[in-house]
PDB file of C-alpha atoms in Angstrom:
ATOM      1  CA  UNK Q   1     206.447  -0.263-164.616  1.00 37.00           C
ATOM      2  CA  UNK Q   2     202.855  -0.400-166.375  1.00 37.00           C
ATOM      3  CA  UNK Q   3     203.170  -2.137-169.514  1.00 39.00           C
ATOM      4  CA  UNK Q   4     200.845  -0.529-171.976  1.00 38.00           C
ATOM      5  CA  UNK Q   5     200.769  -2.544-174.761  1.00 38.00           C
ATOM      6  CA  UNK Q   6     200.046  -5.546-172.367  1.00 33.00           C
ATOM      7  CA  UNK Q   7     196.827  -3.760-170.545  1.00 33.00           C
ATOM      8  CA  UNK Q   8     195.388  -2.065-173.776  1.00 40.00           C
ATOM      9  CA  UNK Q   9     195.734  -5.700-174.834  1.00 39.00           C
ATOM     10  CA  UNK Q  10     193.869  -6.832-171.751  1.00 36.00           C
ATOM     11  CA  UNK Q  11     191.608  -5.262-172.446  1.00 42.00           C
ATOM     12  CA  UNK Q  12     190.655  -6.027-176.284  1.00 39.00           C
ATOM     13  CA  UNK Q  13     190.038  -9.254-175.046  1.00 36.00           C
ATOM     14  CA  UNK Q  14     187.796  -8.718-172.682  1.00 40.00           C
ATOM     15  CA  UNK Q  15     185.762  -6.589-174.647  1.00 45.00           C
ATOM     16  CA  UNK Q  16     185.689  -9.533-177.465  1.00 37.00           C
ATOM     17  CA  UNK Q  17     185.187 -11.532-174.417  1.00 37.00           C
ATOM     18  CA  UNK Q  18     182.133 -10.072-173.816  1.00 39.00           C
ATOM     19  CA  UNK Q  19     180.560  -9.266-176.693  1.00 41.00           C
ATOM     20  CA  UNK Q  20     180.666 -13.094-177.850  1.00 40.00           C
ATOM     21  CA  UNK Q  21     178.929 -13.730-175.141  1.00 37.00           C
ATOM     22  CA  UNK Q  22     176.512 -11.158-176.387  1.00 37.00           C
ATOM     23  CA  UNK Q  23     176.168 -12.258-179.662  1.00 40.00           C
ATOM     24  CA  UNK Q  24     175.310 -16.669-177.455  1.00 39.00           C
ATOM     25  CA  UNK Q  25     172.389 -14.940-175.424  1.00 40.00           C
ATOM     26  CA  UNK Q  26     170.874 -12.799-178.579  1.00 37.00           C
ATOM     27  CA  UNK Q  27     171.317 -16.310-180.321  1.00 36.00           C
ATOM     28  CA  UNK Q  28     170.238 -18.961-177.428  1.00 35.00           C
ATOM     29  CA  UNK Q  29     167.634 -16.280-177.155  1.00 34.00           C
ATOM     30  CA  UNK Q  30     166.408 -16.079-181.114  1.00 35.00           C
ATOM     31  CA  UNK Q  31     166.509 -19.732-181.005  1.00 36.00           C
ATOM     32  CA  UNK Q  32     164.077 -20.062-178.918  1.00 37.00           C
ATOM     33  CA  UNK Q  33     162.304 -18.488-180.154  1.00 37.00           C
ATOM     34  CA  UNK Q  34     161.680 -19.529-182.677  1.00 42.00           C
ATOM     35  CA  UNK Q  35     161.544 -23.355-180.897  1.00 47.00           C
ATOM     36  CA  UNK Q  36     157.499 -21.469-179.496  1.00 55.00           C
ATOM     37  CA  UNK Q  37     156.942 -19.242-182.292  1.00 72.00           C
ATOM     38  CA  UNK Q  38     153.622 -20.058-182.472  1.00 82.00           C
ATOM     39  CA  UNK Q  39     150.383 -19.006-182.146  1.00 92.00           C
ATOM     40  CA  UNK Q  40     147.823 -19.153-179.361  1.00 93.00           C
ATOM     41  CA  UNK Q  41     144.827 -20.613-180.653  1.00 95.00           C
ATOM     42  CA  UNK Q  42     141.443 -21.470-179.348  1.00 95.00           C
ATOM     43  CA  UNK Q  43     138.270 -22.812-180.181  1.00 96.00           C
ATOM     44  CA  UNK Q  44     135.921 -20.551-180.917  1.00 94.00           C
ATOM     45  CA  UNK Q  45     132.972 -22.919-180.267  1.00 97.00           C
ATOM     46  CA  UNK Q  46     132.046 -25.913-179.332  1.00 97.00           C
ATOM     47  CA  UNK Q  47     129.584 -28.972-179.944  1.00 98.00           C
ATOM     48  CA  UNK Q  48     129.251 -32.394-180.497  1.00 98.00           C
ATOM     49  CA  UNK Q  49     127.959 -35.030-182.965  1.00 98.00           C
ATOM     50  CA  UNK Q  50     127.331 -37.947-183.046  1.00 98.00           C
ATOM     51  CA  UNK Q  51     128.358 -40.948-185.725  1.00 98.00           C
ATOM     52  CA  UNK Q  52     125.903 -43.487-187.298  1.00 97.00           C
ATOM     53  CA  UNK Q  53     126.272 -46.267-184.201  1.00 98.00           C
ATOM     54  CA  UNK Q  54     124.702 -43.536-181.093  1.00 98.00           C
ATOM     55  CA  UNK Q  55     128.489 -42.429-179.983  1.00 98.00           C
ATOM     56  CA  UNK Q  56     128.321 -38.737-179.104  1.00 98.00           C
ATOM     57  CA  UNK Q  57     131.952 -36.973-179.776  1.00 98.00           C
ATOM     58  CA  UNK Q  58     132.678 -33.550-178.920  1.00 98.00           C
ATOM     59  CA  UNK Q  59     133.577 -31.190-181.910  1.00 98.00           C
ATOM     60  CA  UNK Q  60     136.182 -28.121-181.542  1.00 98.00           C
ATOM     61  CA  UNK Q  61     135.469 -24.786-184.410  1.00 98.00           C
ATOM     62  CA  UNK Q  62     139.344 -23.534-185.613  1.00 97.00           C
ATOM     63  CA  UNK Q  63     138.849 -20.517-187.805  1.00 95.00           C
ATOM     64  CA  UNK Q  64     135.883 -21.867-190.519  1.00 96.00           C
ATOM     65  CA  UNK Q  65     135.605 -25.544-190.583  1.00 98.00           C
ATOM     66  CA  UNK Q  66     134.511 -27.608-187.434  1.00 98.00           C
ATOM     67  CA  UNK Q  67     136.577 -30.875-186.204  1.00 98.00           C
ATOM     68  CA  UNK Q  68     136.750 -33.592-184.648  1.00 98.00           C
ATOM     69  CA  UNK Q  69     138.494 -33.880-180.917  1.00 98.00           C
ATOM     70  CA  UNK Q  70     138.218 -38.337-180.606  1.00 98.00           C
ATOM     71  CA  UNK Q  71     138.666 -40.464-182.988  1.00 98.00           C
ATOM     72  CA  UNK Q  72     135.777 -42.044-185.086  1.00 98.00           C
ATOM     73  CA  UNK Q  73     134.422 -45.261-182.399  1.00 98.00           C
ATOM     74  CA  UNK Q  74     131.692 -46.446-184.693  1.00 97.00           C
ATOM     75  CA  UNK Q  75     131.698 -50.468-186.124  1.00 96.00           C
ATOM     76  CA  UNK Q  76     132.869 -53.536-184.649  1.00 95.00           C
ATOM     77  CA  UNK Q  77     136.234 -52.951-182.643  1.00 97.00           C
ATOM     78  CA  UNK Q  78     138.675 -53.691-184.307  1.00 96.00           C
ATOM     79  CA  UNK Q  79     139.552 -56.424-181.006  1.00 96.00           C
ATOM     80  CA  UNK Q  80     136.582 -58.249-181.239  1.00 95.00           C
ATOM     81  CA  UNK Q  81     136.437 -59.153-185.084  1.00 89.00           C
ATOM     82  CA  UNK Q  82     139.929 -59.798-185.826  1.00 91.00           C
ATOM     83  CA  UNK Q  83     138.361 -62.692-188.954  1.00 89.00           C
ATOM     84  CA  UNK Q  84     136.439 -59.699-190.758  1.00 88.00           C
ATOM     85  CA  UNK Q  85     137.482 -59.994-193.887  1.00 87.00           C
ATOM     86  CA  UNK Q  86     138.925 -57.240-194.154  1.00 86.00           C
ATOM     87  CA  UNK Q  87     141.690 -58.003-191.709  1.00 86.00           C
ATOM     88  CA  UNK Q  88     141.760 -61.758-194.127  1.00 77.00           C
ATOM     89  CA  UNK Q  89     141.678 -61.191-197.821  1.00 69.00           C
ATOM     90  CA  UNK Q  90     145.532 -62.631-198.892  1.00 63.00           C
ATOM     91  CA  UNK Q  91     146.822 -63.175-195.505  1.00 58.00           C
ATOM     92  CA  UNK Q  92     143.587 -65.046-194.182  1.00 60.00           C
ATOM     93  CA  UNK Q  93     145.168 -65.288-191.120  1.00 73.00           C
ATOM     94  CA  UNK Q  94     143.728 -63.160-189.240  1.00 85.00           C
ATOM     95  CA  UNK Q  95     144.797 -59.598-187.016  1.00 91.00           C
ATOM     96  CA  UNK Q  96     147.491 -60.899-184.855  1.00 89.00           C
ATOM     97  CA  UNK Q  97     146.252 -58.992-181.366  1.00 91.00           C
ATOM     98  CA  UNK Q  98     148.109 -59.204-177.357  1.00 91.00           C
ATOM     99  CA  UNK Q  99     146.900 -58.502-174.731  1.00 93.00           C
ATOM    100  CA  UNK Q 100     143.776 -58.841-172.407  1.00 95.00           C
ATOM    101  CA  UNK Q 101     140.229 -57.625-173.596  1.00 96.00           C
ATOM    102  CA  UNK Q 102     140.566 -55.511-170.660  1.00 97.00           C
ATOM    103  CA  UNK Q 103     143.159 -53.805-172.584  1.00 96.00           C
ATOM    104  CA  UNK Q 104     142.042 -53.424-175.327  1.00 97.00           C
ATOM    105  CA  UNK Q 105     138.513 -51.751-174.317  1.00 97.00           C
ATOM    106  CA  UNK Q 106     140.717 -49.291-172.711  1.00 97.00           C
ATOM    107  CA  UNK Q 107     142.819 -48.708-176.040  1.00 97.00           C
ATOM    108  CA  UNK Q 108     139.516 -48.248-178.467  1.00 98.00           C
ATOM    109  CA  UNK Q 109     137.508 -45.596-175.196  1.00 97.00           C
ATOM    110  CA  UNK Q 110     141.219 -43.825-176.487  1.00 97.00           C
ATOM    111  CA  UNK Q 111     142.359 -44.196-179.615  1.00 98.00           C
ATOM    112  CA  UNK Q 112     139.318 -45.167-181.376  1.00 98.00           C
ATOM    113  CA  UNK Q 113     138.711 -47.293-184.562  1.00 98.00           C
ATOM    114  CA  UNK Q 114     140.622 -48.303-187.581  1.00 98.00           C
ATOM    115  CA  UNK Q 115     139.342 -48.149-191.374  1.00 98.00           C
ATOM    116  CA  UNK Q 116     139.748 -48.601-194.364  1.00 97.00           C
ATOM    117  CA  UNK Q 117     139.500 -45.921-196.557  1.00 98.00           C
ATOM    118  CA  UNK Q 118     136.354 -46.166-198.103  1.00 97.00           C
ATOM    119  CA  UNK Q 119     134.897 -46.831-194.957  1.00 98.00           C
ATOM    120  CA  UNK Q 120     136.874 -43.395-193.917  1.00 98.00           C
ATOM    121  CA  UNK Q 121     134.453 -41.339-196.657  1.00 98.00           C
ATOM    122  CA  UNK Q 122     131.276 -43.819-196.072  1.00 98.00           C
ATOM    123  CA  UNK Q 123     131.152 -43.207-192.048  1.00 98.00           C
ATOM    124  CA  UNK Q 124     130.790 -39.473-191.403  1.00 98.00           C
ATOM    125  CA  UNK Q 125     127.492 -38.394-190.368  1.00 98.00           C
ATOM    126  CA  UNK Q 126     125.193 -36.359-191.931  1.00 97.00           C
ATOM    127  CA  UNK Q 127     126.500 -32.386-192.750  1.00 98.00           C
ATOM    128  CA  UNK Q 128     130.094 -34.742-192.115  1.00 98.00           C
ATOM    129  CA  UNK Q 129     133.129 -35.095-194.266  1.00 98.00           C
ATOM    130  CA  UNK Q 130     136.457 -36.935-194.302  1.00 98.00           C
ATOM    131  CA  UNK Q 131     138.549 -33.834-193.840  1.00 98.00           C
ATOM    132  CA  UNK Q 132     139.991 -33.006-197.298  1.00 98.00           C
ATOM    133  CA  UNK Q 133     144.105 -32.511-197.963  1.00 98.00           C
ATOM    134  CA  UNK Q 134     142.944 -28.703-198.107  1.00 98.00           C
ATOM    135  CA  UNK Q 135     141.419 -28.868-194.690  1.00 98.00           C
ATOM    136  CA  UNK Q 136     143.817 -30.381-193.242  1.00 98.00           C
ATOM    137  CA  UNK Q 137     146.030 -27.531-194.567  1.00 98.00           C
ATOM    138  CA  UNK Q 138     143.806 -24.782-193.343  1.00 98.00           C
ATOM    139  CA  UNK Q 139     144.302 -25.896-190.208  1.00 98.00           C
ATOM    140  CA  UNK Q 140     147.870 -26.166-190.188  1.00 98.00           C
ATOM    141  CA  UNK Q 141     148.173 -23.172-191.407  1.00 97.00           C
ATOM    142  CA  UNK Q 142     145.753 -22.311-188.784  1.00 97.00           C
ATOM    143  CA  UNK Q 143     147.986 -23.192-185.985  1.00 98.00           C
ATOM    144  CA  UNK Q 144     151.252 -21.759-187.538  1.00 97.00           C
ATOM    145  CA  UNK Q 145     152.772 -23.851-190.292  1.00 98.00           C
ATOM    146  CA  UNK Q 146     154.167 -21.649-192.298  1.00 97.00           C
ATOM    147  CA  UNK Q 147     151.922 -20.384-196.176  1.00 97.00           C
ATOM    148  CA  UNK Q 148     155.109 -21.591-198.865  1.00 98.00           C
ATOM    149  CA  UNK Q 149     155.769 -25.363-196.257  1.00 98.00           C
ATOM    150  CA  UNK Q 150     151.536 -26.143-196.928  1.00 98.00           C
ATOM    151  CA  UNK Q 151     151.870 -27.591-200.556  1.00 98.00           C
ATOM    152  CA  UNK Q 152     155.389 -29.707-199.657  1.00 98.00           C
ATOM    153  CA  UNK Q 153     155.336 -33.736-199.023  1.00 98.00           C
ATOM    154  CA  UNK Q 154     157.546 -34.887-196.271  1.00 98.00           C
ATOM    155  CA  UNK Q 155     157.539 -33.378-192.694  1.00 98.00           C
ATOM    156  CA  UNK Q 156     156.863 -29.412-191.991  1.00 98.00           C
ATOM    157  CA  UNK Q 157     157.644 -27.346-188.729  1.00 98.00           C
ATOM    158  CA  UNK Q 158     155.362 -26.986-186.636  1.00 98.00           C
ATOM    159  CA  UNK Q 159     150.818 -27.384-185.499  1.00 98.00           C
ATOM    160  CA  UNK Q 160     150.927 -30.484-184.471  1.00 98.00           C
ATOM    161  CA  UNK Q 161     152.171 -29.270-180.951  1.00 98.00           C
ATOM    162  CA  UNK Q 162     148.351 -27.539-181.189  1.00 98.00           C
ATOM    163  CA  UNK Q 163     147.162 -30.402-182.703  1.00 98.00           C
ATOM    164  CA  UNK Q 164     148.046 -32.032-180.187  1.00 98.00           C
ATOM    165  CA  UNK Q 165     146.536 -30.340-176.888  1.00 98.00           C
ATOM    166  CA  UNK Q 166     144.119 -31.592-174.991  1.00 97.00           C
ATOM    167  CA  UNK Q 167     142.207 -29.660-172.029  1.00 94.00           C
ATOM    168  CA  UNK Q 168     143.280 -26.564-173.148  1.00 95.00           C
ATOM    169  CA  UNK Q 169     145.052 -23.905-176.271  1.00 97.00           C
ATOM    170  CA  UNK Q 170     142.827 -25.825-179.218  1.00 98.00           C
ATOM    171  CA  UNK Q 171     141.313 -28.882-177.816  1.00 98.00           C
ATOM    172  CA  UNK Q 172     142.280 -30.621-180.623  1.00 98.00           C
ATOM    173  CA  UNK Q 173     143.339 -33.537-178.811  1.00 98.00           C
ATOM    174  CA  UNK Q 174     144.974 -35.174-182.072  1.00 98.00           C
ATOM    175  CA  UNK Q 175     146.110 -38.587-180.900  1.00 98.00           C
ATOM    176  CA  UNK Q 176     148.854 -41.453-181.764  1.00 98.00           C
ATOM    177  CA  UNK Q 177     146.837 -44.291-182.374  1.00 98.00           C
ATOM    178  CA  UNK Q 178     149.649 -45.357-185.379  1.00 98.00           C
ATOM    179  CA  UNK Q 179     148.221 -48.237-188.086  1.00 97.00           C
ATOM    180  CA  UNK Q 180     147.072 -51.814-188.734  1.00 95.00           C
ATOM    181  CA  UNK Q 181     148.729 -53.038-191.925  1.00 91.00           C
ATOM    182  CA  UNK Q 182     150.689 -55.418-193.331  1.00 80.00           C
ATOM    183  CA  UNK Q 183     154.211 -55.132-192.860  1.00 71.00           C
ATOM    184  CA  UNK Q 184     155.519 -58.758-193.471  1.00 64.00           C
ATOM    185  CA  UNK Q 185     153.246 -59.878-196.121  1.00 62.00           C
ATOM    186  CA  UNK Q 186     152.297 -62.760-193.412  1.00 65.00           C
ATOM    187  CA  UNK Q 187     151.008 -60.734-190.187  1.00 77.00           C
ATOM    188  CA  UNK Q 188     148.827 -58.467-190.621  1.00 87.00           C
ATOM    189  CA  UNK Q 189     148.608 -56.511-186.888  1.00 91.00           C
ATOM    190  CA  UNK Q 190     149.162 -52.886-185.066  1.00 94.00           C
ATOM    191  CA  UNK Q 191     152.142 -50.299-185.754  1.00 94.00           C
ATOM    192  CA  UNK Q 192     153.279 -47.911-184.196  1.00 94.00           C
ATOM    193  CA  UNK Q 193     151.151 -48.048-181.414  1.00 95.00           C
ATOM    194  CA  UNK Q 194     151.717 -44.305-179.276  1.00 96.00           C
ATOM    195  CA  UNK Q 195     154.760 -43.692-181.367  1.00 97.00           C
ATOM    196  CA  UNK Q 196     152.417 -41.554-184.021  1.00 98.00           C
ATOM    197  CA  UNK Q 197     149.067 -40.783-185.415  1.00 98.00           C
ATOM    198  CA  UNK Q 198     148.259 -41.357-188.993  1.00 98.00           C
ATOM    199  CA  UNK Q 199     144.480 -39.864-190.449  1.00 98.00           C
ATOM    200  CA  UNK Q 200     143.244 -40.344-193.524  1.00 98.00           C
ATOM    201  CA  UNK Q 201     142.474 -37.320-196.324  1.00 98.00           C
ATOM    202  CA  UNK Q 202     140.060 -37.823-198.611  1.00 98.00           C
ATOM    203  CA  UNK Q 203     141.970 -37.190-202.120  1.00 98.00           C
ATOM    204  CA  UNK Q 204     142.872 -39.575-203.663  1.00 96.00           C
ATOM    205  CA  UNK Q 205     145.147 -40.858-206.216  1.00 97.00           C
ATOM    206  CA  UNK Q 206     147.132 -43.783-207.483  1.00 97.00           C
ATOM    207  CA  UNK Q 207     150.847 -44.979-206.470  1.00 96.00           C
ATOM    208  CA  UNK Q 208     151.977 -46.969-209.729  1.00 96.00           C
ATOM    209  CA  UNK Q 209     148.303 -47.514-210.668  1.00 96.00           C
ATOM    210  CA  UNK Q 210     147.280 -48.341-207.311  1.00 97.00           C
ATOM    211  CA  UNK Q 211     144.769 -46.187-205.225  1.00 98.00           C
ATOM    212  CA  UNK Q 212     145.859 -43.479-202.586  1.00 98.00           C
ATOM    213  CA  UNK Q 213     145.346 -41.455-200.397  1.00 98.00           C
ATOM    214  CA  UNK Q 214     147.597 -38.536-198.544  1.00 98.00           C
ATOM    215  CA  UNK Q 215     147.226 -38.552-194.820  1.00 98.00           C
ATOM    216  CA  UNK Q 216     149.157 -36.700-192.286  1.00 98.00           C
ATOM    217  CA  UNK Q 217     151.506 -38.535-189.537  1.00 98.00           C
ATOM    218  CA  UNK Q 218     152.344 -36.796-186.653  1.00 98.00           C
ATOM    219  CA  UNK Q 219     154.557 -37.666-183.162  1.00 98.00           C
ATOM    220  CA  UNK Q 220     155.399 -37.171-180.378  1.00 97.00           C
ATOM    221  CA  UNK Q 221     157.406 -34.349-179.493  1.00 96.00           C
ATOM    222  CA  UNK Q 222     158.335 -33.243-182.786  1.00 97.00           C
ATOM    223  CA  UNK Q 223     156.705 -29.858-183.586  1.00 98.00           C
ATOM    224  CA  UNK Q 224     156.338 -31.291-187.118  1.00 98.00           C
ATOM    225  CA  UNK Q 225     153.377 -32.165-189.122  1.00 98.00           C
ATOM    226  CA  UNK Q 226     154.264 -34.939-191.874  1.00 98.00           C
ATOM    227  CA  UNK Q 227     152.654 -34.800-195.498  1.00 98.00           C
ATOM    228  CA  UNK Q 228     152.283 -38.581-196.603  1.00 98.00           C
ATOM    229  CA  UNK Q 229     150.535 -41.011-199.301  1.00 98.00           C
ATOM    230  CA  UNK Q 230     149.915 -43.934-198.508  1.00 97.00           C
ATOM    231  CA  UNK Q 231     147.980 -46.960-199.645  1.00 96.00           C
ATOM    232  CA  UNK Q 232     144.299 -48.305-199.822  1.00 95.00           C
ATOM    233  CA  UNK Q 233     144.844 -51.246-199.637  1.00 90.00           C
ATOM    234  CA  UNK Q 234     146.115 -52.461-196.118  1.00 87.00           C
ATOM    235  CA  UNK Q 235     146.150 -49.827-194.175  1.00 94.00           C
ATOM    236  CA  UNK Q 236     143.612 -49.276-191.588  1.00 96.00           C
ATOM    237  CA  UNK Q 237     143.789 -45.623-189.949  1.00 98.00           C
ATOM    238  CA  UNK Q 238     141.950 -43.087-187.501  1.00 98.00           C
ATOM    239  CA  UNK Q 239     139.623 -41.060-188.546  1.00 98.00           C
ATOM    240  CA  UNK Q 240     138.375 -38.053-187.419  1.00 98.00           C
ATOM    241  CA  UNK Q 241     135.376 -36.218-189.160  1.00 98.00           C
ATOM    242  CA  UNK Q 242     134.960 -31.665-190.306  1.00 98.00           C
ATOM    243  CA  UNK Q 243     132.922 -29.595-191.483  1.00 98.00           C
ATOM    244  CA  UNK Q 244     132.228 -25.580-192.726  1.00 98.00           C
ATOM    245  CA  UNK Q 245     131.730 -23.580-189.896  1.00 96.00           C
ATOM    246  CA  UNK Q 246     128.117 -23.165-189.702  1.00 85.00           C
TER     247      UNK Q 246
END
C-alpha cells in the first residue's frame, strides 16, 4: 500500500532542497559579482616626464588627470647616504639597512626613493604637483570606490587592484615599497617592505599640534585603499606626481 502522506512529505522536502540549492547559487553568484564589481579602465593618453636629475618616468591619463606610473627616484639614493642628517637628526645612528649594494640598487629601480613631505612637495617637475587628497579621491572614484566612501578615513573598498595594474588596464603600477621611519625610538630603517605602499599627498593638517598630511596606503591581496594621516616627522614615503590633463 502506498503511503500518500509520506510521498507528499518527500515532495515537499525535495522542493525545499532544490530551492535551497538555487538560493545558495544565487547568493554565491552575487558575492562573486560584488568581488568582481570594478570598472574597466585604460589610459586615454600616455607620455613621459623627467625629474630635476634627468630621470625619465612614464605617465598615463586617467580621466582628467595625468599620473606618473613609477615612484620618484631623484636625489641621492637612500642606501647611498645612510648618514644624511634627515635620517640621523635626533637619533644619531644613521639609517639601518642590511643586504648588498646590488640588492639595494635593484630595490631602488623598482620602488624608488623615500622622501620627507617637504621634499615630496619641492621635487615636483614643472607643471606637475604632489597629489592633493582630492586628486587621489578623483582617481579612486574613477577606479570604483563609491562616492559615499571617498571622504572616509581608513580602508575603503575598491580601486587598489586597478592601481596595481602594470602593462595592462590602468598601467598605474603602484608598488609596495613600505616606508622609512622610526618606530623603536632608537633605530630608523625600512619598514613593511613588500607589505604596503605608502604615498604622500600635499594636503596637510596637524595631529596634536604636529605637522601631518593625508597619505594613501595599499597592500597586496586587499582591494581597498587606506586614507590615513601621517606625521611629517621621521616618516619618509614614496612619491608620485600628477598634473591636470593637458
